[in-house]
CSV table of C-alpha atoms in Angstrom, one decimal:
chain,number,residue,atom,x,y,z
N,1,UNK,CA,-0.1,0.0,0.0
N,2,UNK,CA,1.4,3.5,-0.9
N,3,UNK,CA,1.2,6.5,1.3
N,4,UNK,CA,0.1,10.0,0.2
N,5,UNK,CA,3.8,10.8,-0.5
N,6,UNK,CA,4.1,7.7,-2.8
N,7,UNK,CA,6.3,5.7,-0.4
N,8,UNK,CA,5.8,2.3,0.8
N,9,UNK,CA,5.1,1.9,4.6
N,10,UNK,CA,8.2,-0.2,4.8
N,11,UNK,CA,10.5,2.4,3.1
N,12,UNK,CA,13.1,3.7,5.5
N,13,UNK,CA,14.7,7.2,5.2
N,14,UNK,CA,18.5,7.2,5.2
N,15,UNK,CA,19.9,10.3,6.7
N,16,UNK,CA,23.6,11.3,6.4
N,17,UNK,CA,25.2,13.2,8.9
N,18,UNK,CA,27.2,16.0,7.5
N,19,UNK,CA,28.5,17.6,10.7
N,20,UNK,CA,27.4,18.1,14.2
N,21,UNK,CA,27.0,21.5,15.9
N,22,UNK,CA,26.2,21.6,19.6
N,23,UNK,CA,26.5,23.7,22.7
N,24,UNK,CA,30.4,23.4,22.4
N,25,UNK,CA,29.9,25.9,19.4
N,26,UNK,CA,27.0,27.9,20.6
N,27,UNK,CA,26.6,27.6,24.4
N,28,UNK,CA,23.7,26.1,26.3
N,29,UNK,CA,20.1,27.0,25.1
N,30,UNK,CA,18.2,27.3,21.9
N,31,UNK,CA,19.8,27.4,18.5
N,32,UNK,CA,18.7,29.5,15.6
N,33,UNK,CA,19.6,28.3,12.1
N,34,UNK,CA,19.0,28.8,8.4
N,35,UNK,CA,20.0,26.8,5.3
N,36,UNK,CA,21.2,28.6,2.3
N,37,UNK,CA,18.7,28.2,-0.6
N,38,UNK,CA,21.0,25.9,-2.6
N,39,UNK,CA,22.2,24.1,0.4
N,40,UNK,CA,25.8,25.1,0.3
N,41,UNK,CA,25.8,26.9,3.7
N,42,UNK,CA,24.0,26.5,7.0
N,43,UNK,CA,24.1,29.3,9.6
N,44,UNK,CA,23.5,28.8,13.2
N,45,UNK,CA,23.7,30.8,16.4
N,46,UNK,CA,23.0,30.4,20.1
N,47,UNK,CA,23.7,31.8,23.5
N,48,UNK,CA,27.4,33.0,22.6
N,49,UNK,CA,25.9,35.7,20.3
N,50,UNK,CA,28.0,34.6,17.3
N,51,UNK,CA,26.5,33.6,14.0
N,52,UNK,CA,28.6,30.7,12.6
N,53,UNK,CA,28.4,30.1,8.8
N,54,UNK,CA,29.5,26.6,7.9
N,55,UNK,CA,30.0,24.9,4.5
N,56,UNK,CA,28.3,21.6,3.9
N,57,UNK,CA,31.4,19.8,5.2
N,58,UNK,CA,31.0,21.6,8.6
N,59,UNK,CA,33.9,24.0,8.1
N,60,UNK,CA,33.6,27.5,9.2
N,61,UNK,CA,33.3,29.9,6.4
N,62,UNK,CA,32.8,33.1,8.4
N,63,UNK,CA,31.7,34.3,11.8
N,64,UNK,CA,29.5,37.4,12.8
N,65,UNK,CA,29.6,38.6,16.4
N,66,UNK,CA,26.4,40.1,17.6
N,67,UNK,CA,25.4,42.6,20.4
N,68,UNK,CA,22.7,40.2,21.6
N,69,UNK,CA,21.6,36.7,21.0
N,70,UNK,CA,20.2,36.0,17.5
N,71,UNK,CA,16.3,36.1,17.3
N,72,UNK,CA,16.0,35.1,13.6
N,73,UNK,CA,18.0,34.9,10.4
N,74,UNK,CA,17.2,34.0,6.8
N,75,UNK,CA,18.6,34.2,3.2
N,76,UNK,CA,17.3,36.5,0.5
N,77,UNK,CA,15.7,34.8,-2.4
N,78,UNK,CA,18.8,34.4,-4.6
N,79,UNK,CA,21.1,33.4,-1.6
N,80,UNK,CA,23.3,36.4,-1.8
N,81,UNK,CA,22.6,38.0,1.5
N,82,UNK,CA,21.9,36.7,5.0
N,83,UNK,CA,19.7,38.8,7.3
N,84,UNK,CA,20.4,38.6,11.0
N,85,UNK,CA,18.0,40.1,13.7
N,86,UNK,CA,20.0,40.3,17.0
N,87,UNK,CA,18.1,40.9,20.3
N,88,UNK,CA,18.2,44.4,21.8
N,89,UNK,CA,19.1,46.0,18.5
N,90,UNK,CA,17.1,48.4,16.2
N,91,UNK,CA,19.1,47.2,13.1
N,92,UNK,CA,19.1,44.1,11.0
N,93,UNK,CA,22.7,42.9,10.1
N,94,UNK,CA,23.0,42.0,6.5
N,95,UNK,CA,26.0,39.6,5.6
N,96,UNK,CA,27.1,39.6,1.9
N,97,UNK,CA,28.2,36.0,0.7
N,98,UNK,CA,30.4,37.4,-2.0
N,99,UNK,CA,32.3,40.0,-0.1
N,100,UNK,CA,32.0,38.2,3.4
N,101,UNK,CA,31.2,41.5,4.9
N,102,UNK,CA,28.4,42.9,7.1
N,103,UNK,CA,26.4,46.0,7.0
N,104,UNK,CA,23.8,47.3,9.6
């Protein structure tokens, strides 16, 4: 019998672990993350107030230090700019993938 997704009930999903990011990187507490639209980067941030930008292999590409913990972040439609919203700030930080620089 097929499910609504077209998969057999006996089908198992295989997950491949790319890398692990935990409290050693971000500190204790919740973690905010955003995948790049084409899957080449994943960005994450936690209690340490640093946005870490990793490539698919888990290597750090860039880090952005914030004035407060990250409340939210997301990539623009084309994946050129990452928008970061830190707590206790009146500005959104924009990180440009090509120049690897920020602007507030």
